[in-house]
Amino acid sequence: LAPRGRGPARARGVLTVLAWVWPAVPVVAWLATGGLSQAASSPAGLLTGAGILSGLVATAIVVEMLWLAARVPAVERVLGHDRALRIHASLGKPAFLGLVFHGLFVVAGYALADGLTWWGEFGQLWATNDAALAVVGLLLLAVVAASSVAMARARLPHEVWFGIHLLTYVAVAVSLPHQFTMGEVFASGLAAAGWLAVWVVTAFVVLTYRVFLPLFATLEHRLVVTAVTPVARDTVAIDMSGRRLDRIGLEAGQFFTWRFLAPGLWWHGHPFSVSATPDGQRVRITIRRSGAGTDLIATRLRPGTPVLFAGPYGVFTERMRTTDRVVLVGVGSGIAPVLSLMGDLPVRPGAATAIVRAGSVEEIPHRAELHTLAATRGVRLIELVGSRRRHADGSASWLPEGARATSLRDLAPDLADADLYVCGPGPVREQVVGEALVAGLPPARIHAEAFAW
């Protein structure tokens, strides 16, 4: 029953410090090569120096973005998959703008020094292969940035969005040479060797965790679908078996990205959590039909289908717990990881509350299993069903009409002394977290996860 979550909190602090310090490293290299004195020598030097500085900081941020998206286990365990990707997304705008300013200021500085117009200077730079490649890289990043705008992302199928984002790696690769051949910061010596090492290690990490390890794990464990079973309205459970599943590294509450290798399904990659406590013998996920991709899986998937997977990911696990009391909230598809976690949390009877929320009783997946597990583990189980209650201002509550409770604290009176685990659709998840914060629960004891791309 000992709290275990303080270690990850300290590690998050260390990562935060490193994230802020890292962009200063190439700036130090610029200062060491006399960059400050050159920038102060003339107006042209000042413009060029501003361009170099913005490019160095922006490139350092790009390196951080690649590490955050690489699914490095050490980062995943500390930040959680969705938090890492949220930080990754938040860094996109400053990185892109920094690279744009880099190009504008450098061209302006060179033009002033050479006595040319901007277009004339740009033409000279374009004649050099490395500069032209850098411009191509920036244009590719512009396409990626445009696809990341909320309106564009909402309209794009995930597979298209993912394909566009792969251009990021192409953009980085084609713009890399000019970092060494144009300018003096990384032209030679220790700075050049160190910067090259940064990119080599980053490429190795991305390829290892995004490509090679998922392939090796798939070949090692040879997961295949053994059953596809309806478990609630518009919801099916998918059971899978394989080899040496006790070595897969799975914790209750985590999720994988799955690709079912069957015609019409293999090109869909979906993040689904496990819905059964890991036992080393099988893996079960539970999916609700909520779009074209999940409809295809629910209707076309057959036993015997091989499975390609990446993971496990996420920190919706017992490892993050900091107290001896737990409140679990699962809404819709978020009920699945709550069910998995219920069988794994080492809490004494009466010290855990599980709240499941659905539109109707028929929409609660594995309902009989939930009740049996709650009874055997001493978990207080609360079912909330029905359409969402409307507030006086017309906004929707996460609680249903007819519920006597008006807030999360009414449902879990011991909330202030517990860890809260929340999983479900974004707006509902945010409401529950907001109520927990209002009730005085420290953010370090709130574990809310989305199964992000």
CSV table of C-alpha atoms in Angstrom, one decimal:
chain,number,residue,atom,x,y,z
A,1,LEU,CA,0.0,0.0,0.0
A,2,ALA,CA,3.0,2.3,0.0
A,3,PRO,CA,2.6,5.4,-2.3
A,4,ARG,CA,4.6,5.1,-5.4
A,5,GLY,CA,4.0,8.3,-7.4
A,6,ARG,CA,6.5,10.7,-5.9
A,7,GLY,CA,9.4,9.4,-8.0
A,8,PRO,CA,7.7,10.3,-11.4
A,9,ALA,CA,6.9,13.7,-10.0
A,10,ARG,CA,10.6,14.4,-9.2
A,11,ALA,CA,11.6,13.0,-12.6
A,12,ARG,CA,9.1,15.4,-14.3
A,13,GLY,CA,10.9,18.2,-12.6
A,14,VAL,CA,14.3,17.0,-13.9
A,15,LEU,CA,12.9,16.7,-17.5
A,16,THR,CA,11.5,20.2,-17.2
A,17,VAL,CA,14.8,21.7,-16.2
A,18,LEU,CA,16.6,19.9,-19.1
A,19,ALA,CA,14.0,21.1,-21.6
A,20,TRP,CA,14.6,24.7,-20.7
A,21,VAL,CA,18.4,24.4,-20.6
A,22,TRP,CA,18.8,22.5,-23.8
A,23,PRO,CA,18.0,25.3,-26.3
A,24,ALA,CA,20.8,27.3,-24.6
A,25,VAL,CA,23.4,24.8,-25.6
A,26,PRO,CA,23.8,25.8,-29.3
A,27,VAL,CA,23.6,29.4,-28.2
A,28,VAL,CA,26.7,28.8,-26.1
A,29,ALA,CA,28.4,27.3,-29.1
A,30,TRP,CA,27.5,30.5,-31.1
A,31,LEU,CA,29.0,32.7,-28.3
A,32,ALA,CA,32.2,30.5,-28.2
A,33,THR,CA,32.8,31.1,-31.9
A,34,GLY,CA,32.6,34.9,-31.6
A,35,GLY,CA,29.0,35.3,-32.6
A,36,LEU,CA,28.3,38.2,-30.2
A,37,SER,CA,31.2,40.3,-31.4
A,38,GLN,CA,30.2,39.7,-35.1
A,39,ALA,CA,26.6,40.7,-34.3
A,40,ALA,CA,27.8,43.9,-32.7
A,41,SER,CA,30.1,44.8,-35.5
A,42,SER,CA,27.5,46.3,-37.9
A,43,PRO,CA,23.8,46.5,-38.7
A,44,ALA,CA,24.3,43.6,-41.2
A,45,GLY,CA,26.0,41.6,-38.5
A,46,LEU,CA,23.2,42.3,-36.0
A,47,LEU,CA,20.6,41.1,-38.5
A,48,THR,CA,22.6,38.0,-39.4
A,49,GLY,CA,23.3,37.3,-35.7
A,50,ALA,CA,19.5,37.5,-34.9
A,51,GLY,CA,18.8,35.1,-37.7
A,52,ILE,CA,21.5,32.7,-36.5
A,53,LEU,CA,20.2,32.8,-32.9
A,54,SER,CA,16.6,32.2,-33.9
A,55,GLY,CA,17.6,29.3,-36.0
A,56,LEU,CA,19.8,27.7,-33.3
A,57,VAL,CA,17.0,28.0,-30.7
A,58,ALA,CA,14.3,26.8,-33.1
A,59,THR,CA,16.5,23.8,-34.2
A,60,ALA,CA,17.1,22.8,-30.6
A,61,ILE,CA,13.3,22.9,-30.1
A,62,VAL,CA,12.9,20.6,-33.1
A,63,VAL,CA,15.2,18.1,-31.5
A,64,GLU,CA,13.1,18.2,-28.3
A,65,MET,CA,10.0,17.7,-30.4
A,66,LEU,CA,11.5,14.6,-32.0
A,67,TRP,CA,12.4,13.1,-28.6
A,68,LEU,CA,8.9,13.8,-27.3
A,69,ALA,CA,7.3,12.0,-30.2
A,70,ALA,CA,9.8,9.1,-30.3
A,71,ARG,CA,8.0,7.2,-27.5
A,72,VAL,CA,11.1,6.8,-25.4
A,73,PRO,CA,10.1,4.6,-22.4
A,74,ALA,CA,11.9,6.9,-19.9
A,75,VAL,CA,9.9,9.9,-21.2
A,76,GLU,CA,6.7,8.0,-21.5
A,77,ARG,CA,6.9,6.7,-17.9
A,78,VAL,CA,7.5,10.2,-16.5
A,79,LEU,CA,5.2,12.4,-18.6
A,80,GLY,CA,2.7,10.0,-20.0
A,81,HIS,CA,2.0,9.5,-23.7
A,82,ASP,CA,-0.6,12.2,-24.2
A,83,ARG,CA,1.2,14.8,-22.1
A,84,ALA,CA,4.4,14.2,-24.1
A,85,LEU,CA,2.4,14.7,-27.3
A,86,ARG,CA,0.7,17.8,-26.0
A,87,ILE,CA,4.1,19.4,-25.2
A,88,HIS,CA,5.3,18.3,-28.6
A,89,ALA,CA,2.4,20.0,-30.3
A,90,SER,CA,2.8,23.2,-28.2
A,91,LEU,CA,6.4,23.5,-29.3
A,92,GLY,CA,5.5,23.3,-33.0
A,93,LYS,CA,4.5,27.0,-33.4
A,94,PRO,CA,7.6,28.6,-31.8
A,95,ALA,CA,9.9,26.1,-33.6
A,96,PHE,CA,8.3,26.9,-37.0
A,97,LEU,CA,8.3,30.7,-36.4
A,98,GLY,CA,11.9,30.6,-35.2
A,99,LEU,CA,12.9,28.9,-38.5
A,100,VAL,CA,11.0,31.5,-40.5
A,101,PHE,CA,12.6,34.4,-38.7
A,102,HIS,CA,16.0,32.6,-39.1
A,103,GLY,CA,15.6,32.7,-42.9
A,104,LEU,CA,14.3,36.3,-43.0
A,105,PHE,CA,16.9,37.8,-40.8
A,106,VAL,CA,19.8,35.9,-42.4
A,107,VAL,CA,18.8,36.9,-45.9
A,108,ALA,CA,18.3,40.5,-44.8
A,109,GLY,CA,21.7,40.5,-43.0
A,110,TYR,CA,23.5,39.0,-46.0
A,111,ALA,CA,21.7,41.4,-48.4
A,112,LEU,CA,22.8,44.4,-46.4
A,113,ALA,CA,26.4,43.2,-46.2
A,114,ASP,CA,26.5,42.5,-50.0
A,115,GLY,CA,24.6,45.6,-51.1
A,116,LEU,CA,21.9,43.5,-52.7
A,117,THR,CA,18.2,43.4,-52.6
A,118,TRP,CA,16.5,40.6,-50.6
A,119,TRP,CA,15.5,38.8,-53.8
A,120,GLY,CA,19.0,39.2,-55.2
A,121,GLU,CA,20.5,37.7,-52.1
A,122,PHE,CA,18.0,35.0,-52.0
A,123,GLY,CA,18.9,34.1,-55.6
A,124,GLN,CA,22.5,33.8,-54.7
A,125,LEU,CA,21.8,31.6,-51.7
A,126,TRP,CA,19.4,29.4,-53.8
A,127,ALA,CA,22.3,28.7,-56.2
A,128,THR,CA,24.0,26.8,-53.3
A,129,ASN,CA,22.5,23.3,-52.9
A,130,ASP,CA,22.5,23.3,-49.1
A,131,ALA,CA,20.6,26.6,-48.8
A,132,ALA,CA,18.0,25.4,-51.4
A,133,LEU,CA,17.5,22.2,-49.5
A,134,ALA,CA,17.0,24.3,-46.3
A,135,VAL,CA,14.2,26.2,-48.0
A,136,VAL,CA,12.6,23.0,-49.2
A,137,GLY,CA,12.7,21.7,-45.6
A,138,LEU,CA,11.1,24.9,-44.3
A,139,LEU,CA,8.3,24.6,-47.0
A,140,LEU,CA,7.7,21.0,-45.9
A,141,LEU,CA,7.4,22.1,-42.3
A,142,ALA,CA,4.9,24.7,-43.4
A,143,VAL,CA,2.7,21.9,-44.8
A,144,VAL,CA,3.0,20.0,-41.5
A,145,ALA,CA,2.2,23.1,-39.5
A,146,ALA,CA,-0.9,23.7,-41.7
A,147,SER,CA,-2.1,20.2,-41.1
A,148,SER,CA,-1.8,20.6,-37.3
A,149,VAL,CA,-4.2,23.6,-37.2
A,150,ALA,CA,-7.2,22.4,-35.2
A,151,MET,CA,-9.7,22.9,-38.0
A,152,ALA,CA,-7.5,21.1,-40.6
A,153,ARG,CA,-6.8,18.2,-38.2
A,154,ALA,CA,-10.5,17.7,-37.5
A,155,ARG,CA,-11.2,17.3,-41.2
A,156,LEU,CA,-8.3,15.1,-42.1
A,157,PRO,CA,-8.4,11.3,-41.6
A,158,HIS,CA,-5.8,10.2,-39.1
A,159,GLU,CA,-3.9,8.2,-41.8
A,160,VAL,CA,-3.6,11.3,-44.0
A,161,TRP,CA,-2.6,13.5,-41.0
A,162,PHE,CA,0.0,10.9,-40.0
A,163,GLY,CA,1.4,10.7,-43.5
A,164,ILE,CA,1.8,14.4,-43.7
A,165,HIS,CA,3.6,14.4,-40.4
A,166,LEU,CA,6.1,12.0,-41.7
A,167,LEU,CA,7.3,14.9,-43.8
A,168,THR,CA,8.8,16.3,-40.7
A,169,TYR,CA,11.6,13.7,-40.9
A,170,VAL,CA,12.2,14.5,-44.5
A,171,ALA,CA,12.3,18.3,-43.7
A,172,VAL,CA,14.9,17.7,-41.0
A,173,ALA,CA,17.0,15.5,-43.2
A,174,VAL,CA,17.2,17.8,-46.2
A,175,SER,CA,17.9,20.9,-44.0
A,176,LEU,CA,20.6,19.3,-41.9
A,177,PRO,CA,23.6,19.8,-44.3
A,178,HIS,CA,23.3,23.6,-44.3
A,179,GLN,CA,23.8,23.6,-40.5
A,180,PHE,CA,27.3,22.5,-41.0
A,181,THR,CA,28.3,24.1,-44.3
A,182,MET,CA,26.8,27.6,-43.9
A,183,GLY,CA,28.1,29.7,-41.0
A,184,GLU,CA,30.8,29.1,-38.5
A,185,VAL,CA,29.1,27.7,-35.4
A,186,PHE,CA,29.2,24.1,-36.5
A,187,ALA,CA,31.7,24.3,-39.3
A,188,SER,CA,34.4,22.4,-37.6
A,189,GLY,CA,35.9,21.3,-34.3
A,190,LEU,CA,34.2,20.1,-31.1
A,191,ALA,CA,31.0,22.0,-31.8
A,192,ALA,CA,30.5,20.3,-35.2
A,193,ALA,CA,31.3,16.9,-33.7
A,194,GLY,CA,28.9,17.4,-30.8
A,195,TRP,CA,26.1,18.7,-33.0
A,196,LEU,CA,26.5,15.8,-35.4
A,197,ALA,CA,26.3,13.4,-32.5
A,198,VAL,CA,23.1,15.0,-31.3
A,199,TRP,CA,21.5,14.3,-34.7
A,200,VAL,CA,22.9,10.8,-34.9
A,201,VAL,CA,21.6,9.9,-31.5
A,202,THR,CA,18.2,11.5,-32.2
A,203,ALA,CA,17.8,9.6,-35.5
A,204,PHE,CA,18.8,6.3,-33.7
A,205,VAL,CA,16.3,6.9,-30.9
A,206,VAL,CA,13.4,7.7,-33.3
A,207,LEU,CA,14.1,4.7,-35.5
A,208,THR,CA,14.6,2.4,-32.5
A,209,TYR,CA,11.4,3.2,-30.7
A,210,ARG,CA,9.1,4.1,-33.6
A,211,VAL,CA,10.1,1.4,-36.1
A,212,PHE,CA,12.5,-1.3,-34.9
A,213,LEU,CA,11.2,-2.2,-31.4
A,214,PRO,CA,7.6,-2.4,-32.5
A,215,LEU,CA,8.6,-4.7,-35.3
A,216,PHE,CA,10.8,-6.9,-33.1
A,217,ALA,CA,8.0,-7.1,-30.4
A,218,THR,CA,5.5,-8.1,-33.1
A,219,LEU,CA,7.8,-10.8,-34.4
A,220,GLU,CA,8.7,-11.9,-30.8
A,221,HIS,CA,5.1,-12.2,-29.4
A,222,ARG,CA,3.2,-13.1,-32.6
A,223,LEU,CA,-0.1,-11.8,-31.4
A,224,VAL,CA,-3.2,-13.1,-33.2
A,225,VAL,CA,-6.9,-12.4,-32.6
A,226,THR,CA,-8.6,-15.3,-30.9
A,227,ALA,CA,-12.1,-13.8,-30.4
A,228,VAL,CA,-14.3,-10.8,-31.3
A,229,THR,CA,-17.2,-10.6,-28.8
A,230,PRO,CA,-20.0,-8.1,-28.5
A,231,VAL,CA,-20.0,-6.8,-24.8
A,232,ALA,CA,-22.3,-3.8,-25.0
A,233,ARG,CA,-24.3,-1.8,-27.5
A,234,ASP,CA,-22.0,-0.9,-30.4
A,235,THR,CA,-19.0,-2.3,-28.4
A,236,VAL,CA,-16.9,-5.4,-29.0
A,237,ALA,CA,-14.1,-7.0,-27.0
A,238,ILE,CA,-11.1,-8.3,-28.9
A,239,ASP,CA,-9.1,-11.1,-27.3
A,240,MET,CA,-5.5,-11.8,-28.5
A,241,SER,CA,-3.0,-14.5,-27.6
A,242,GLY,CA,0.7,-14.9,-28.4
A,243,ARG,CA,4.0,-16.0,-27.2
A,244,ARG,CA,5.7,-15.0,-23.9
A,245,LEU,CA,3.2,-12.3,-23.1
A,246,ASP,CA,4.5,-12.0,-19.6
A,247,ARG,CA,7.5,-10.3,-21.1
A,248,ILE,CA,5.6,-7.6,-23.0
A,249,GLY,CA,6.0,-5.1,-20.2
A,250,LEU,CA,2.3,-4.3,-19.9
A,251,GLU,CA,0.8,-2.7,-16.8
A,252,ALA,CA,-3.0,-2.5,-16.1
A,253,GLY,CA,-4.4,0.7,-17.6
A,254,GLN,CA,-1.9,1.1,-20.4
A,255,PHE,CA,-2.6,1.1,-24.1
A,256,PHE,CA,-1.0,0.1,-27.4
A,257,THR,CA,-1.3,1.3,-31.0
A,258,TRP,CA,-2.8,-1.6,-32.9
A,259,ARG,CA,-2.9,-2.5,-36.6
A,260,PHE,CA,-4.8,-5.6,-37.5
A,261,LEU,CA,-3.2,-7.2,-40.6
A,262,ALA,CA,-6.2,-8.0,-42.7
A,263,PRO,CA,-7.5,-6.5,-46.0
A,264,GLY,CA,-9.0,-3.1,-45.4
A,265,LEU,CA,-7.7,-2.9,-41.8
A,266,TRP,CA,-3.9,-3.0,-41.9
A,267,TRP,CA,-3.5,0.7,-42.7
A,268,HIS,CA,-5.6,1.9,-39.7
A,269,GLY,CA,-3.5,2.4,-36.6
A,270,HIS,CA,-5.7,2.9,-33.4
A,271,PRO,CA,-4.8,3.6,-29.8
A,272,PHE,CA,-6.8,1.2,-27.6
A,273,SER,CA,-6.3,0.4,-24.0
A,274,VAL,CA,-6.3,-3.0,-22.4
A,275,SER,CA,-9.5,-3.8,-20.7
A,276,ALA,CA,-8.4,-6.8,-18.7
A,277,THR,CA,-5.8,-7.0,-15.9
A,278,PRO,CA,-2.6,-8.4,-17.5
A,279,ASP,CA,-2.1,-12.1,-16.7
A,280,GLY,CA,0.6,-13.1,-19.1
A,281,GLN,CA,-1.7,-15.3,-21.1
A,282,ARG,CA,-3.8,-13.0,-23.2
A,283,VAL,CA,-4.4,-9.4,-24.1
A,284,ARG,CA,-7.9,-7.9,-24.3
A,285,ILE,CA,-9.0,-4.6,-25.7
A,286,THR,CA,-12.5,-3.2,-25.9
A,287,ILE,CA,-13.6,-0.8,-28.6
A,288,ARG,CA,-16.7,1.2,-29.2
A,289,ARG,CA,-17.9,1.8,-32.7
A,290,SER,CA,-17.4,5.6,-33.1
A,291,GLY,CA,-16.3,6.1,-36.7
A,292,ALA,CA,-15.3,4.5,-40.0
A,293,GLY,CA,-12.2,2.8,-38.6
A,294,THR,CA,-13.7,1.3,-35.6
A,295,ASP,CA,-16.8,0.2,-37.6
A,296,LEU,CA,-14.5,-1.7,-39.9
A,297,ILE,CA,-12.7,-3.4,-37.0
A,298,ALA,CA,-16.0,-4.4,-35.3
A,299,THR,CA,-17.5,-5.9,-38.5
A,300,ARG,CA,-14.6,-7.3,-40.4
A,301,LEU,CA,-12.1,-8.5,-37.9
A,302,ARG,CA,-11.9,-12.3,-37.6
A,303,PRO,CA,-10.1,-14.8,-35.3
A,304,GLY,CA,-6.7,-15.7,-36.6
A,305,THR,CA,-5.8,-12.2,-37.8
A,306,PRO,CA,-2.2,-11.3,-37.0
A,307,VAL,CA,-1.6,-8.1,-35.1
A,308,LEU,CA,1.1,-5.4,-35.4
A,309,PHE,CA,1.4,-3.4,-32.2
A,310,ALA,CA,3.5,-0.6,-30.6
A,311,GLY,CA,3.6,-0.1,-26.9
A,312,PRO,CA,2.7,-0.3,-24.1
A,313,TYR,CA,2.2,3.4,-23.4
A,314,GLY,CA,0.7,5.6,-20.8
A,315,VAL,CA,0.8,6.4,-17.1
A,316,PHE,CA,-2.8,5.5,-16.2
A,317,THR,CA,-1.3,2.9,-13.9
A,318,GLU,CA,-0.9,1.9,-10.3
A,319,ARG,CA,2.7,3.2,-10.4
A,320,MET,CA,1.5,6.8,-10.3
A,321,ARG,CA,-0.5,6.4,-7.1
A,322,THR,CA,0.5,8.6,-4.2
A,323,THR,CA,-2.1,7.7,-1.5
A,324,ASP,CA,-3.8,4.6,-0.2
A,325,ARG,CA,-7.2,5.7,-1.5
A,326,VAL,CA,-8.3,5.7,-5.1
A,327,VAL,CA,-11.2,7.2,-7.1
A,328,LEU,CA,-11.6,5.8,-10.7
A,329,VAL,CA,-13.8,7.5,-13.3
A,330,GLY,CA,-14.4,5.9,-16.6
A,331,VAL,CA,-16.6,7.5,-19.2
A,332,GLY,CA,-17.7,5.6,-22.4
A,333,SER,CA,-14.7,3.9,-23.9
A,334,GLY,CA,-12.7,5.1,-20.8
A,335,ILE,CA,-14.4,2.3,-18.8
A,336,ALA,CA,-12.1,-0.2,-20.3
A,337,PRO,CA,-8.8,0.9,-18.6
A,338,VAL,CA,-10.7,1.5,-15.4
A,339,LEU,CA,-11.8,-2.2,-15.5
A,340,SER,CA,-8.2,-3.2,-16.1
A,341,LEU,CA,-6.9,-1.1,-13.3
A,342,MET,CA,-9.6,-2.3,-10.8
A,343,GLY,CA,-8.0,-5.7,-10.8
A,344,ASP,CA,-4.5,-4.4,-10.2
A,345,LEU,CA,-4.7,-1.7,-7.6
A,346,PRO,CA,-3.4,-3.0,-4.2
A,347,VAL,CA,-5.9,-1.0,-2.0
A,348,ARG,CA,-7.7,-2.3,1.0
A,349,PRO,CA,-11.4,-3.0,0.7
A,350,GLY,CA,-13.5,0.2,1.0
A,351,ALA,CA,-10.6,2.4,0.0
A,352,ALA,CA,-11.5,2.5,-3.8
A,353,THR,CA,-14.4,4.0,-5.6
A,354,ALA,CA,-15.1,3.3,-9.3
A,355,ILE,CA,-17.5,5.5,-11.2
A,356,VAL,CA,-18.6,4.4,-14.7
A,357,ARG,CA,-20.6,6.7,-16.9
A,358,ALA,CA,-22.6,5.7,-20.1
A,359,GLY,CA,-25.6,6.7,-22.0
A,360,SER,CA,-27.5,3.7,-20.8
A,361,VAL,CA,-27.0,0.4,-18.9
A,362,GLU,CA,-26.8,-1.4,-22.3
A,363,GLU,CA,-23.8,0.7,-23.2
A,364,ILE,CA,-21.6,-0.3,-20.2
A,365,PRO,CA,-19.1,-2.8,-21.5
A,366,HIS,CA,-18.3,-5.9,-19.4
A,367,ARG,CA,-20.9,-4.8,-16.8
A,368,ALA,CA,-21.2,-8.2,-15.1
A,369,GLU,CA,-17.4,-8.4,-14.9
A,370,LEU,CA,-17.3,-4.9,-13.4
A,371,HIS,CA,-19.8,-5.9,-10.6
A,372,THR,CA,-18.0,-9.2,-9.9
A,373,LEU,CA,-14.6,-7.5,-9.7
A,374,ALA,CA,-15.9,-4.7,-7.5
A,375,ALA,CA,-17.5,-7.2,-5.1
A,376,THR,CA,-14.3,-9.4,-4.8
A,377,ARG,CA,-11.9,-6.4,-4.5
A,378,GLY,CA,-14.1,-4.4,-2.1
A,379,VAL,CA,-14.5,-1.5,-4.6
A,380,ARG,CA,-17.5,0.8,-4.3
A,381,LEU,CA,-19.0,0.8,-7.8
A,382,ILE,CA,-21.3,3.6,-9.0
A,383,GLU,CA,-23.1,3.5,-12.3
A,384,LEU,CA,-24.2,6.8,-13.9
A,385,VAL,CA,-26.4,6.4,-16.9
A,386,GLY,CA,-28.6,8.7,-19.0
A,387,SER,CA,-28.3,11.8,-21.1
A,388,ARG,CA,-26.2,14.7,-19.8
A,389,ARG,CA,-27.7,17.2,-17.4
A,390,ARG,CA,-27.9,20.8,-18.6
A,391,HIS,CA,-26.8,23.7,-16.4
A,392,ALA,CA,-28.8,26.9,-16.1
A,393,ASP,CA,-26.5,28.5,-18.7
A,394,GLY,CA,-27.2,25.8,-21.2
A,395,SER,CA,-23.8,24.0,-20.9
A,396,ALA,CA,-23.8,20.2,-20.4
A,397,SER,CA,-22.6,18.5,-17.3
A,398,TRP,CA,-20.8,15.2,-17.3
A,399,LEU,CA,-23.4,13.9,-14.8
A,400,PRO,CA,-26.7,12.5,-16.1
A,401,GLU,CA,-30.2,13.9,-15.6
A,402,GLY,CA,-31.8,12.6,-12.5
A,403,ALA,CA,-28.5,12.0,-10.6
A,404,ARG,CA,-28.7,13.2,-7.0
A,405,ALA,CA,-25.1,14.1,-7.0
A,406,THR,CA,-24.1,17.6,-8.3
A,407,SER,CA,-20.4,17.1,-8.4
A,408,LEU,CA,-17.6,14.6,-8.2
A,409,ARG,CA,-17.1,15.3,-4.6
A,410,ASP,CA,-20.7,14.2,-3.8
A,411,LEU,CA,-20.0,10.9,-5.4
A,412,ALA,CA,-16.6,10.4,-3.7
A,413,PRO,CA,-16.6,12.1,-0.3
A,414,ASP,CA,-13.1,10.9,0.4
A,415,LEU,CA,-11.8,12.5,-2.8
A,416,ALA,CA,-9.5,15.0,-1.0
A,417,ASP,CA,-7.6,12.0,0.5
A,418,ALA,CA,-7.4,10.0,-2.7
A,419,ASP,CA,-5.7,9.7,-6.1
A,420,LEU,CA,-8.1,10.3,-9.0
A,421,TYR,CA,-7.8,8.4,-12.2
A,422,VAL,CA,-10.0,9.7,-15.1
A,423,CYS,CA,-10.4,8.4,-18.6
A,424,GLY,CA,-12.9,9.3,-21.2
A,425,PRO,CA,-13.7,11.8,-24.0
A,426,GLY,CA,-11.9,15.1,-23.8
A,427,PRO,CA,-14.6,17.5,-22.7
A,428,VAL,CA,-16.0,15.2,-20.1
A,429,ARG,CA,-12.5,14.3,-18.8
A,430,GLU,CA,-11.8,18.0,-18.5
A,431,GLN,CA,-15.0,18.6,-16.5
A,432,VAL,CA,-14.1,15.9,-14.0
A,433,VAL,CA,-10.6,17.1,-13.6
A,434,GLY,CA,-11.9,20.7,-13.1
A,435,GLU,CA,-14.2,19.5,-10.4
A,436,ALA,CA,-11.4,17.7,-8.7
A,437,LEU,CA,-9.2,20.8,-8.7
A,438,VAL,CA,-12.0,22.9,-7.3
A,439,ALA,CA,-12.4,20.4,-4.6
A,440,GLY,CA,-8.8,21.0,-3.7
A,441,LEU,CA,-7.2,17.9,-5.1
A,442,PRO,CA,-3.5,18.6,-5.9
A,443,PRO,CA,-2.7,18.2,-9.6
A,444,ALA,CA,0.0,15.6,-8.8
A,445,ARG,CA,-2.8,13.3,-7.6
A,446,ILE,CA,-4.9,13.6,-10.8
A,447,HIS,CA,-4.1,11.0,-13.4
A,448,ALA,CA,-6.1,11.8,-16.6
A,449,GLU,CA,-5.1,10.3,-19.9
A,450,ALA,CA,-6.2,10.4,-23.5
A,451,PHE,CA,-5.0,7.8,-26.0
A,452,ALA,CA,-3.3,10.3,-28.3
A,453,TRP,CA,-1.9,9.8,-31.8
